[in-house]
């Protein structure tokens, strides 16, 4: 079906994570009301830390939540600090404090996911969020879309936005259930209390330790109260793709035997680490069908090696809301414009993020030494300018001018 033309469409957002709440917040900013359906009984983002680069910070400012977000975020002075696995030798480092705002108009922050979620939630009225509503089906026949929930209830909508993550029911309904490809990599994550972390890990810095078949990233979050660790290693036979799965500190440590003792000491201070498999998915060339579309990980799950997963979901939300507000007379056409603006950018990010795994995990040798030399000579803040300077408002203005 095609969503009916109406001045006040019923908009359903499936998923109350960062992408879903950002969508509801941006729709509200455009004067549109939506209902968010979240399967969890309360809004409490699982996971740990994330990086909020200038392209995401710009959108938080536009929503009016950046100041509140900064109360618990950590502004980075140093980013893309690459260190050698064996002895911590600094291969390259970027002075974000001096350059980031000058180049891109915003700073770079690190934060706990729950703090970003709370900032977005503050712009969505409580009555517009329905908790404990696990969507198990979407019916597309008839005059409106019907959402079916695990508790037997249903809801109808004229527009459906699938922000329901990597295991998206909406994506499977539109395009069929496509199994993911085994990537051979898994991720570990943990939070370490600042008082238990060494001084080098408490600095306002995003640090990446590179070694054979592995790398580890750490930075402070939660106003500096915690240090976030995320590490990547060969998965072996491990294929569980769930952020609720856990492992032991011993298993985590075993992956980094022989690494700098300062780093293994940091791992020892972790509580119960999480562990999940990185499963690979090809980019989608189409996200929408009629009045239904995808957003965030449901549309473009990507390896986290450019720290852009949350940022891209927030950008999606801004563009989607702008397209709908400018095209309410034909929601299906508005959603096609949205995907037309977003697919090339997210596909490019999926591709470069995928390629970074090989580069980060080179074994010691000539290729590794060439990489380290290249890192010492490059300016990642400038090299990634195409990521950080992006502004959805500019894209929307270009779209309007072209019509």
mmCIF file of C-alpha atoms in Angstrom:
data_model
loop_
_atom_site.group_PDB
_atom_site.id
_atom_site.type_symbol
_atom_site.label_atom_id
_atom_site.label_comp_id
_atom_site.label_asym_id
_atom_site.label_seq_id
_atom_site.Cartn_x
_atom_site.Cartn_y
_atom_site.Cartn_z
ATOM 1 C CA UNK A 1 0.000 0.000 0.000
ATOM 2 C CA UNK A 2 0.928 3.663 -0.218
ATOM 3 C CA UNK A 3 0.427 5.731 2.902
ATOM 4 C CA UNK A 4 -2.603 7.962 2.514
ATOM 5 C CA UNK A 5 -2.193 11.667 2.005
ATOM 6 C CA UNK A 6 -3.156 13.528 5.141
ATOM 7 C CA UNK A 7 -2.268 16.817 6.831
ATOM 8 C CA UNK A 8 -1.732 15.017 10.129
ATOM 9 C CA UNK A 9 -0.368 11.537 9.378
ATOM 10 C CA UNK A 10 -0.103 8.924 12.078
ATOM 11 C CA UNK A 11 3.624 8.232 12.314
ATOM 12 C CA UNK A 12 4.907 5.146 14.103
ATOM 13 C CA UNK A 13 8.580 4.840 15.032
ATOM 14 C CA UNK A 14 9.625 1.303 15.909
ATOM 15 C CA UNK A 15 12.541 1.360 18.343
ATOM 16 C CA UNK A 16 13.290 3.656 21.255
ATOM 17 C CA UNK A 17 17.058 3.710 20.916
ATOM 18 C CA UNK A 18 19.169 6.614 19.735
ATOM 19 C CA UNK A 19 17.840 6.533 16.173
ATOM 20 C CA UNK A 20 14.198 6.171 17.186
ATOM 21 C CA UNK A 21 14.215 8.945 19.788
ATOM 22 C CA UNK A 22 16.216 11.239 17.505
ATOM 23 C CA UNK A 23 13.572 10.673 14.832
ATOM 24 C CA UNK A 24 10.724 11.538 17.192
ATOM 25 C CA UNK A 25 12.630 14.613 18.400
ATOM 26 C CA UNK A 26 13.326 15.914 14.896
ATOM 27 C CA UNK A 27 9.760 15.217 13.772
ATOM 28 C CA UNK A 28 8.520 17.219 16.739
ATOM 29 C CA UNK A 29 10.891 20.030 15.800
ATOM 30 C CA UNK A 30 9.205 20.036 12.381
ATOM 31 C CA UNK A 31 5.757 20.181 13.982
ATOM 32 C CA UNK A 32 4.939 16.497 13.421
ATOM 33 C CA UNK A 33 3.766 14.090 16.107
ATOM 34 C CA UNK A 34 4.919 10.487 16.229
ATOM 35 C CA UNK A 35 4.531 7.517 18.533
ATOM 36 C CA UNK A 36 7.616 5.539 19.517
ATOM 37 C CA UNK A 37 7.127 1.833 20.240
ATOM 38 C CA UNK A 38 9.941 0.296 22.290
ATOM 39 C CA UNK A 39 10.099 -3.353 23.313
ATOM 40 C CA UNK A 40 12.001 -2.741 26.573
ATOM 41 C CA UNK A 41 9.990 -1.991 29.726
ATOM 42 C CA UNK A 42 12.061 1.155 30.304
ATOM 43 C CA UNK A 43 14.378 3.374 28.306
ATOM 44 C CA UNK A 44 17.851 2.377 29.416
ATOM 45 C CA UNK A 45 20.352 2.052 26.595
ATOM 46 C CA UNK A 46 22.450 -1.055 26.893
ATOM 47 C CA UNK A 47 26.065 -0.897 25.861
ATOM 48 C CA UNK A 48 28.611 1.543 27.141
ATOM 49 C CA UNK A 49 30.434 4.404 25.458
ATOM 50 C CA UNK A 50 30.301 6.206 22.146
ATOM 51 C CA UNK A 51 31.969 9.090 20.353
ATOM 52 C CA UNK A 52 29.897 12.130 19.423
ATOM 53 C CA UNK A 53 31.834 13.765 16.586
ATOM 54 C CA UNK A 54 31.104 17.277 15.236
ATOM 55 C CA UNK A 55 28.534 16.047 12.710
ATOM 56 C CA UNK A 56 26.460 14.538 15.542
ATOM 57 C CA UNK A 57 27.089 17.400 17.984
ATOM 58 C CA UNK A 58 25.780 19.811 15.341
ATOM 59 C CA UNK A 59 22.449 17.990 15.317
ATOM 60 C CA UNK A 60 22.232 17.878 19.113
ATOM 61 C CA UNK A 61 22.696 21.656 19.115
ATOM 62 C CA UNK A 62 19.921 21.967 16.537
ATOM 63 C CA UNK A 63 17.612 19.989 18.826
ATOM 64 C CA UNK A 64 18.554 22.226 21.759
ATOM 65 C CA UNK A 65 19.996 19.396 23.854
ATOM 66 C CA UNK A 66 23.746 19.855 23.422
ATOM 67 C CA UNK A 67 24.212 21.919 26.590
ATOM 68 C CA UNK A 68 22.429 19.339 28.745
ATOM 69 C CA UNK A 69 24.300 16.514 27.038
ATOM 70 C CA UNK A 70 27.647 18.158 27.822
ATOM 71 C CA UNK A 71 26.910 18.000 31.541
ATOM 72 C CA UNK A 72 27.832 14.308 31.480
ATOM 73 C CA UNK A 73 29.830 14.051 28.274
ATOM 74 C CA UNK A 74 33.605 14.434 28.083
ATOM 75 C CA UNK A 75 35.022 16.918 25.598
ATOM 76 C CA UNK A 76 38.041 15.354 23.938
ATOM 77 C CA UNK A 77 41.339 17.191 23.870
ATOM 78 C CA UNK A 78 43.014 14.372 21.947
ATOM 79 C CA UNK A 79 41.609 12.007 19.351
ATOM 80 C CA UNK A 80 42.806 9.322 16.943
ATOM 81 C CA UNK A 81 45.751 8.656 19.254
ATOM 82 C CA UNK A 82 47.208 5.471 17.784
ATOM 83 C CA UNK A 83 49.588 3.432 19.974
ATOM 84 C CA UNK A 84 51.690 0.372 19.282
ATOM 85 C CA UNK A 85 50.436 -2.771 20.999
ATOM 86 C CA UNK A 86 53.692 -3.930 22.538
ATOM 87 C CA UNK A 87 54.969 -0.825 24.298
ATOM 88 C CA UNK A 88 52.435 1.956 23.858
ATOM 89 C CA UNK A 89 54.575 3.991 21.463
ATOM 90 C CA UNK A 90 52.415 6.814 20.095
ATOM 91 C CA UNK A 91 52.196 6.440 16.316
ATOM 92 C CA UNK A 92 50.093 9.561 15.767
ATOM 93 C CA UNK A 93 47.818 11.873 17.699
ATOM 94 C CA UNK A 94 45.343 14.639 16.873
ATOM 95 C CA UNK A 95 44.889 17.841 18.902
ATOM 96 C CA UNK A 96 41.101 18.121 18.873
ATOM 97 C CA UNK A 97 40.934 20.913 21.454
ATOM 98 C CA UNK A 98 42.586 23.391 19.105
ATOM 99 C CA UNK A 99 41.441 22.217 15.689
ATOM 100 C CA UNK A 100 38.025 20.556 15.877
ATOM 101 C CA UNK A 101 35.779 23.537 16.498
ATOM 102 C CA UNK A 102 37.824 25.734 14.160
ATOM 103 C CA UNK A 103 37.388 23.290 11.289
ATOM 104 C CA UNK A 104 33.868 21.996 11.865
ATOM 105 C CA UNK A 105 32.139 24.390 14.277
ATOM 106 C CA UNK A 106 31.751 21.821 17.057
ATOM 107 C CA UNK A 107 33.867 19.831 19.479
ATOM 108 C CA UNK A 108 34.139 16.046 19.743
ATOM 109 C CA UNK A 109 32.762 14.327 22.857
ATOM 110 C CA UNK A 110 32.654 10.883 24.398
ATOM 111 C CA UNK A 111 29.689 9.759 26.457
ATOM 112 C CA UNK A 112 27.808 6.829 27.882
ATOM 113 C CA UNK A 113 24.996 5.830 25.553
ATOM 114 C CA UNK A 114 22.467 6.324 28.334
ATOM 115 C CA UNK A 115 23.424 10.010 28.596
ATOM 116 C CA UNK A 116 22.900 10.586 24.882
ATOM 117 C CA UNK A 117 19.626 8.679 25.052
ATOM 118 C CA UNK A 118 18.439 10.858 27.953
ATOM 119 C CA UNK A 119 19.268 14.049 26.042
ATOM 120 C CA UNK A 120 17.203 12.913 23.055
ATOM 121 C CA UNK A 121 14.376 11.640 25.256
ATOM 122 C CA UNK A 122 14.071 15.090 26.810
ATOM 123 C CA UNK A 123 12.695 16.350 23.485
ATOM 124 C CA UNK A 124 10.017 13.654 23.176
ATOM 125 C CA UNK A 125 6.849 13.956 25.320
ATOM 126 C CA UNK A 126 6.298 10.990 27.603
ATOM 127 C CA UNK A 127 2.877 10.241 26.139
ATOM 128 C CA UNK A 128 4.515 9.672 22.743
ATOM 129 C CA UNK A 129 6.646 6.758 23.956
ATOM 130 C CA UNK A 130 5.030 3.337 24.456
ATOM 131 C CA UNK A 131 7.220 0.916 26.383
ATOM 132 C CA UNK A 132 6.980 -2.863 26.534
ATOM 133 C CA UNK A 133 5.702 -3.024 22.944
ATOM 134 C CA UNK A 134 7.702 -5.620 21.059
ATOM 135 C CA UNK A 135 6.726 -5.557 17.399
ATOM 136 C CA UNK A 136 6.454 -9.044 15.925
ATOM 137 C CA UNK A 137 4.832 -8.187 12.620
ATOM 138 C CA UNK A 138 3.906 -5.454 10.169
ATOM 139 C CA UNK A 139 0.903 -5.816 7.865
ATOM 140 C CA UNK A 140 1.103 -3.684 4.750
ATOM 141 C CA UNK A 141 -2.252 -4.540 3.160
ATOM 142 C CA UNK A 142 -5.227 -2.257 3.587
ATOM 143 C CA UNK A 143 -5.788 1.460 4.001
ATOM 144 C CA UNK A 144 -3.172 1.803 6.734
ATOM 145 C CA UNK A 145 -0.251 -0.145 8.155
ATOM 146 C CA UNK A 146 -0.937 -2.436 11.103
ATOM 147 C CA UNK A 147 1.716 -3.110 13.720
ATOM 148 C CA UNK A 148 1.330 -6.336 15.680
ATOM 149 C CA UNK A 149 2.918 -6.655 19.127
ATOM 150 C CA UNK A 150 3.950 -9.648 21.215
ATOM 151 C CA UNK A 151 1.283 -8.916 23.832
ATOM 152 C CA UNK A 152 -1.464 -9.305 21.226
ATOM 153 C CA UNK A 153 -2.148 -5.596 20.808
ATOM 154 C CA UNK A 154 -2.034 -3.720 17.510
ATOM 155 C CA UNK A 155 -1.585 -0.167 16.289
ATOM 156 C CA UNK A 156 -2.218 1.518 12.968
ATOM 157 C CA UNK A 157 -0.155 4.137 11.211
ATOM 158 C CA UNK A 158 0.085 5.974 7.904
ATOM 159 C CA UNK A 159 3.876 6.127 8.038
ATOM 160 C CA UNK A 160 6.154 3.527 9.676
ATOM 161 C CA UNK A 161 9.810 4.162 10.457
ATOM 162 C CA UNK A 162 11.843 1.085 11.291
ATOM 163 C CA UNK A 163 14.495 2.180 13.766
ATOM 164 C CA UNK A 164 14.443 -1.296 15.283
ATOM 165 C CA UNK A 165 18.093 -2.164 14.973
ATOM 166 C CA UNK A 166 20.213 -4.784 13.332
ATOM 167 C CA UNK A 167 17.522 -7.483 13.752
ATOM 168 C CA UNK A 168 14.839 -5.239 12.251
ATOM 169 C CA UNK A 169 11.346 -6.653 11.849
ATOM 170 C CA UNK A 170 10.546 -3.836 9.444
ATOM 171 C CA UNK A 171 13.536 -4.595 7.203
ATOM 172 C CA UNK A 172 12.648 -8.276 7.108
ATOM 173 C CA UNK A 173 9.053 -7.408 6.201
ATOM 174 C CA UNK A 174 10.054 -5.105 3.365
ATOM 175 C CA UNK A 175 12.982 -6.991 1.894
ATOM 176 C CA UNK A 176 12.950 -10.480 3.381
ATOM 177 C CA UNK A 177 15.122 -11.991 6.068
ATOM 178 C CA UNK A 178 18.659 -11.970 4.713
ATOM 179 C CA UNK A 179 21.187 -13.812 6.877
ATOM 180 C CA UNK A 180 24.282 -11.896 7.862
ATOM 181 C CA UNK A 181 27.761 -12.937 6.776
ATOM 182 C CA UNK A 182 30.196 -14.193 9.390
ATOM 183 C CA UNK A 183 32.931 -11.541 9.669
ATOM 184 C CA UNK A 184 35.378 -13.544 11.768
ATOM 185 C CA UNK A 185 35.605 -10.709 14.305
ATOM 186 C CA UNK A 186 34.097 -10.186 17.735
ATOM 187 C CA UNK A 187 34.021 -7.220 20.076
ATOM 188 C CA UNK A 188 34.540 -6.923 23.818
ATOM 189 C CA UNK A 189 33.281 -3.975 25.856
ATOM 190 C CA UNK A 190 33.664 -2.964 29.462
ATOM 191 C CA UNK A 191 33.465 -0.011 31.825
ATOM 192 C CA UNK A 192 36.182 0.629 34.396
ATOM 193 C CA UNK A 193 35.658 2.989 37.371
ATOM 194 C CA UNK A 194 37.999 5.961 36.956
ATOM 195 C CA UNK A 195 39.565 5.375 40.362
ATOM 196 C CA UNK A 196 40.660 1.909 39.186
ATOM 197 C CA UNK A 197 42.051 3.108 35.846
ATOM 198 C CA UNK A 198 45.614 4.323 35.213
ATOM 199 C CA UNK A 199 46.166 7.994 34.491
ATOM 200 C CA UNK A 200 46.776 7.524 30.753
ATOM 201 C CA UNK A 201 43.239 6.115 30.372
ATOM 202 C CA UNK A 202 41.566 8.920 32.343
ATOM 203 C CA UNK A 203 42.805 11.654 30.018
ATOM 204 C CA UNK A 204 40.181 13.321 27.746
ATOM 205 C CA UNK A 205 41.548 11.288 24.856
ATOM 206 C CA UNK A 206 40.324 8.655 22.430
ATOM 207 C CA UNK A 207 43.169 6.135 22.242
ATOM 208 C CA UNK A 208 43.484 3.183 19.848
ATOM 209 C CA UNK A 209 46.036 0.438 20.496
ATOM 210 C CA UNK A 210 46.887 -1.486 17.306
ATOM 211 C CA UNK A 211 48.359 -4.984 17.142
ATOM 212 C CA UNK A 212 48.305 -8.238 15.180
ATOM 213 C CA UNK A 213 44.688 -9.336 14.585
ATOM 214 C CA UNK A 214 43.461 -7.071 17.421
ATOM 215 C CA UNK A 215 42.887 -3.504 18.447
ATOM 216 C CA UNK A 216 41.523 -1.824 21.564
ATOM 217 C CA UNK A 217 39.989 1.629 22.086
ATOM 218 C CA UNK A 218 39.531 3.475 25.374
ATOM 219 C CA UNK A 219 38.235 6.879 26.466
ATOM 220 C CA UNK A 220 36.511 8.394 29.527
ATOM 221 C CA UNK A 221 32.715 8.734 29.740
ATOM 222 C CA UNK A 222 30.079 9.754 32.294
ATOM 223 C CA UNK A 223 31.748 13.025 33.180
ATOM 224 C CA UNK A 224 35.046 11.201 33.635
ATOM 225 C CA UNK A 225 33.668 8.801 36.261
ATOM 226 C CA UNK A 226 34.193 5.762 34.014
ATOM 227 C CA UNK A 227 36.593 4.608 31.325
ATOM 228 C CA UNK A 228 35.020 2.851 28.348
ATOM 229 C CA UNK A 229 36.860 -0.055 26.702
ATOM 230 C CA UNK A 230 35.953 -1.638 23.395
ATOM 231 C CA UNK A 231 38.226 -4.189 21.765
ATOM 232 C CA UNK A 232 38.186 -6.309 18.623
ATOM 233 C CA UNK A 233 39.629 -9.769 18.170
ATOM 234 C CA UNK A 234 39.249 -12.924 16.076
ATOM 235 C CA UNK A 235 35.895 -14.500 16.839
ATOM 236 C CA UNK A 236 36.762 -18.138 16.306
ATOM 237 C CA UNK A 237 33.472 -20.022 16.458
ATOM 238 C CA UNK A 238 31.726 -17.230 18.396
ATOM 239 C CA UNK A 239 28.678 -15.927 16.474
ATOM 240 C CA UNK A 240 26.388 -14.395 19.131
ATOM 241 C CA UNK A 241 25.281 -10.962 17.920
ATOM 242 C CA UNK A 242 23.809 -9.501 21.091
ATOM 243 C CA UNK A 243 24.869 -6.604 23.279
ATOM 244 C CA UNK A 244 23.542 -8.426 26.329
ATOM 245 C CA UNK A 245 25.948 -11.369 25.955
ATOM 246 C CA UNK A 246 28.819 -11.396 28.456
ATOM 247 C CA UNK A 247 32.176 -13.065 28.953
ATOM 248 C CA UNK A 248 34.873 -13.086 31.629
ATOM 249 C CA UNK A 249 37.816 -10.785 32.286
ATOM 250 C CA UNK A 250 40.043 -13.831 31.861
ATOM 251 C CA UNK A 251 38.739 -14.425 28.333
ATOM 252 C CA UNK A 252 39.159 -10.739 27.544
ATOM 253 C CA UNK A 253 42.728 -10.746 28.890
ATOM 254 C CA UNK A 254 43.640 -13.886 26.968
ATOM 255 C CA UNK A 255 43.137 -12.011 23.715
ATOM 256 C CA UNK A 256 45.757 -9.434 24.713
ATOM 257 C CA UNK A 257 48.506 -11.628 26.141
ATOM 258 C CA UNK A 258 51.880 -9.982 25.610
ATOM 259 C CA UNK A 259 50.486 -6.491 25.120
ATOM 260 C CA UNK A 260 51.734 -3.464 27.075
ATOM 261 C CA UNK A 261 51.258 -4.209 30.807
ATOM 262 C CA UNK A 262 49.518 -0.863 31.274
ATOM 263 C CA UNK A 263 46.810 -1.972 28.879
ATOM 264 C CA UNK A 264 46.358 -5.430 30.353
ATOM 265 C CA UNK A 265 46.188 -3.787 33.783
ATOM 266 C CA UNK A 266 43.308 -1.669 32.529
ATOM 267 C CA UNK A 267 41.504 -4.783 31.268
ATOM 268 C CA UNK A 268 41.965 -6.487 34.649
ATOM 269 C CA UNK A 269 40.031 -3.651 36.273
ATOM 270 C CA UNK A 270 36.949 -4.323 34.119
ATOM 271 C CA UNK A 271 33.832 -5.801 35.663
ATOM 272 C CA UNK A 272 31.839 -8.274 33.573
ATOM 273 C CA UNK A 273 32.752 -7.591 29.951
ATOM 274 C CA UNK A 274 30.266 -7.831 27.129
ATOM 275 C CA UNK A 275 31.069 -9.765 23.992
ATOM 276 C CA UNK A 276 29.349 -9.881 20.634
ATOM 277 C CA UNK A 277 30.110 -11.046 17.123
ATOM 278 C CA UNK A 278 30.499 -8.545 14.311
ATOM 279 C CA UNK A 279 28.322 -9.953 11.568
ATOM 280 C CA UNK A 280 28.587 -8.393 8.135
ATOM 281 C CA UNK A 281 25.728 -7.110 5.986
ATOM 282 C CA UNK A 282 25.874 -5.731 2.478
ATOM 283 C CA UNK A 283 24.651 -2.127 2.079
ATOM 284 C CA UNK A 284 21.032 -1.809 1.000
ATOM 285 C CA UNK A 285 20.339 0.255 -2.106
ATOM 286 C CA UNK A 286 16.692 0.752 -1.131
ATOM 287 C CA UNK A 287 15.271 1.465 2.316
ATOM 288 C CA UNK A 288 11.643 2.357 1.602
ATOM 289 C CA UNK A 289 8.436 0.921 0.234
ATOM 290 C CA UNK A 290 5.402 3.197 0.145
ATOM 291 C CA UNK A 291 5.030 4.790 3.550
ATOM 292 C CA UNK A 292 7.511 2.490 5.312
ATOM 293 C CA UNK A 293 11.237 3.134 5.630
ATOM 294 C CA UNK A 294 14.322 2.178 7.620
ATOM 295 C CA UNK A 295 16.718 4.212 9.745
ATOM 296 C CA UNK A 296 19.976 3.677 11.641
ATOM 297 C CA UNK A 297 21.234 0.120 12.114
ATOM 298 C CA UNK A 298 18.073 -1.279 10.552
ATOM 299 C CA UNK A 299 19.134 0.385 7.299
ATOM 300 C CA UNK A 300 22.931 0.462 7.456
ATOM 301 C CA UNK A 301 24.623 -1.545 10.219
ATOM 302 C CA UNK A 302 28.325 -0.775 10.054
ATOM 303 C CA UNK A 303 31.497 -1.844 11.754
ATOM 304 C CA UNK A 304 32.283 0.630 14.545
ATOM 305 C CA UNK A 305 35.789 1.511 13.343
ATOM 306 C CA UNK A 306 34.901 5.112 12.465
ATOM 307 C CA UNK A 307 32.698 5.596 15.557
ATOM 308 C CA UNK A 308 29.799 6.797 13.409
ATOM 309 C CA UNK A 309 26.914 4.404 14.101
ATOM 310 C CA UNK A 310 24.978 6.695 16.440
ATOM 311 C CA UNK A 311 25.906 9.803 14.454
ATOM 312 C CA UNK A 312 24.549 8.344 11.226
ATOM 313 C CA UNK A 313 21.264 7.400 12.915
ATOM 314 C CA UNK A 314 20.930 10.983 14.179
ATOM 315 C CA UNK A 315 21.684 12.348 10.710
ATOM 316 C CA UNK A 316 19.088 9.954 9.245
ATOM 317 C CA UNK A 317 16.534 11.316 11.699
ATOM 318 C CA UNK A 318 17.216 14.931 10.769
ATOM 319 C CA UNK A 319 16.955 14.283 7.033
ATOM 320 C CA UNK A 320 13.891 12.060 7.360
ATOM 321 C CA UNK A 321 12.010 14.624 9.428
ATOM 322 C CA UNK A 322 12.927 17.391 6.988
ATOM 323 C CA UNK A 323 11.805 15.371 3.963
ATOM 324 C CA UNK A 324 8.479 14.468 5.556
ATOM 325 C CA UNK A 325 7.802 18.030 6.687
ATOM 326 C CA UNK A 326 8.438 19.265 3.132
ATOM 327 C CA UNK A 327 6.453 16.465 1.485
ATOM 328 C CA UNK A 328 3.425 15.565 3.581
ATOM 329 C CA UNK A 329 1.213 15.568 0.502
ATOM 330 C CA UNK A 330 3.045 12.481 -0.771
ATOM 331 C CA UNK A 331 4.785 10.626 2.076
ATOM 332 C CA UNK A 332 6.012 7.833 -0.196
ATOM 333 C CA UNK A 333 7.810 10.353 -2.408
ATOM 334 C CA UNK A 334 9.211 12.077 0.701
ATOM 335 C CA UNK A 335 10.662 8.783 1.921
ATOM 336 C CA UNK A 336 12.224 8.134 -1.474
ATOM 337 C CA UNK A 337 13.878 11.536 -1.297
ATOM 338 C CA UNK A 338 15.129 10.710 2.197
ATOM 339 C CA UNK A 339 16.780 7.481 1.102
ATOM 340 C CA UNK A 340 18.147 9.168 -2.004
ATOM 341 C CA UNK A 341 19.930 11.707 0.192
ATOM 342 C CA UNK A 342 21.197 9.210 2.744
ATOM 343 C CA UNK A 343 22.068 5.961 0.951
ATOM 344 C CA UNK A 344 25.252 7.193 -0.794
ATOM 345 C CA UNK A 345 26.724 8.601 2.423
ATOM 346 C CA UNK A 346 25.950 5.638 4.668
ATOM 347 C CA UNK A 347 27.072 3.163 2.015
ATOM 348 C CA UNK A 348 30.417 4.940 1.805
ATOM 349 C CA UNK A 349 30.794 4.821 5.580
ATOM 350 C CA UNK A 350 29.871 1.141 5.693
ATOM 351 C CA UNK A 351 32.553 0.468 3.092
ATOM 352 C CA UNK A 352 35.401 2.426 4.702
ATOM 353 C CA UNK A 353 34.530 1.097 8.165
ATOM 354 C CA UNK A 354 34.728 -2.432 6.832
ATOM 355 C CA UNK A 355 38.136 -1.819 5.290
ATOM 356 C CA UNK A 356 39.618 -0.384 8.487
ATOM 357 C CA UNK A 357 39.564 -3.812 10.179
ATOM 358 C CA UNK A 358 42.370 -5.113 7.953
ATOM 359 C CA UNK A 359 44.459 -1.957 8.389
ATOM 360 C CA UNK A 360 44.144 -1.901 12.189
ATOM 361 C CA UNK A 361 44.990 -5.591 12.575
ATOM 362 C CA UNK A 362 48.138 -5.925 10.473
ATOM 363 C CA UNK A 363 50.781 -8.308 11.860
ATOM 364 C CA UNK A 364 54.193 -6.864 12.564
ATOM 365 C CA UNK A 365 56.165 -6.486 9.367
ATOM 366 C CA UNK A 366 56.717 -4.269 6.355
ATOM 367 C CA UNK A 367 53.033 -3.511 5.757
ATOM 368 C CA UNK A 368 52.534 -2.645 9.434
ATOM 369 C CA UNK A 369 55.564 -0.333 9.385
ATOM 370 C CA UNK A 370 54.264 1.407 6.260
ATOM 371 C CA UNK A 371 50.890 1.871 7.955
ATOM 372 C CA UNK A 372 52.520 3.356 11.052
ATOM 373 C CA UNK A 373 54.526 5.766 8.916
ATOM 374 C CA UNK A 374 51.377 6.801 7.066
ATOM 375 C CA UNK A 375 49.540 7.374 10.349
ATOM 376 C CA UNK A 376 52.387 9.560 11.593
ATOM 377 C CA UNK A 377 52.154 11.707 8.461
ATOM 378 C CA UNK A 378 48.386 12.008 8.108
ATOM 379 C CA UNK A 379 45.906 14.389 9.704
ATOM 380 C CA UNK A 380 42.826 12.252 10.481
ATOM 381 C CA UNK A 381 40.757 15.297 11.392
ATOM 382 C CA UNK A 382 41.231 16.657 7.874
ATOM 383 C CA UNK A 383 41.132 13.244 6.204
ATOM 384 C CA UNK A 384 37.730 12.591 7.772
ATOM 385 C CA UNK A 385 36.416 16.042 6.949
ATOM 386 C CA UNK A 386 33.841 14.560 4.569
ATOM 387 C CA UNK A 387 32.320 12.885 7.631
ATOM 388 C CA UNK A 388 32.460 15.769 10.092
ATOM 389 C CA UNK A 389 31.439 18.715 7.922
ATOM 390 C CA UNK A 390 28.186 17.147 6.743
ATOM 391 C CA UNK A 391 25.024 19.098 7.581
ATOM 392 C CA UNK A 392 21.532 17.718 6.850
ATOM 393 C CA UNK A 393 20.106 21.240 6.587
ATOM 394 C CA UNK A 394 22.381 21.886 3.621
ATOM 395 C CA UNK A 395 21.263 18.655 1.979
ATOM 396 C CA UNK A 396 17.619 19.529 2.480
ATOM 397 C CA UNK A 397 18.123 23.024 1.055
ATOM 398 C CA UNK A 398 19.822 21.556 -2.011
ATOM 399 C CA UNK A 399 16.961 19.124 -2.451
ATOM 400 C CA UNK A 400 14.408 21.946 -2.250
ATOM 401 C CA UNK A 401 16.350 24.062 -4.748
ATOM 402 C CA UNK A 402 16.515 21.186 -7.202
ATOM 403 C CA UNK A 403 12.775 20.563 -7.192
#
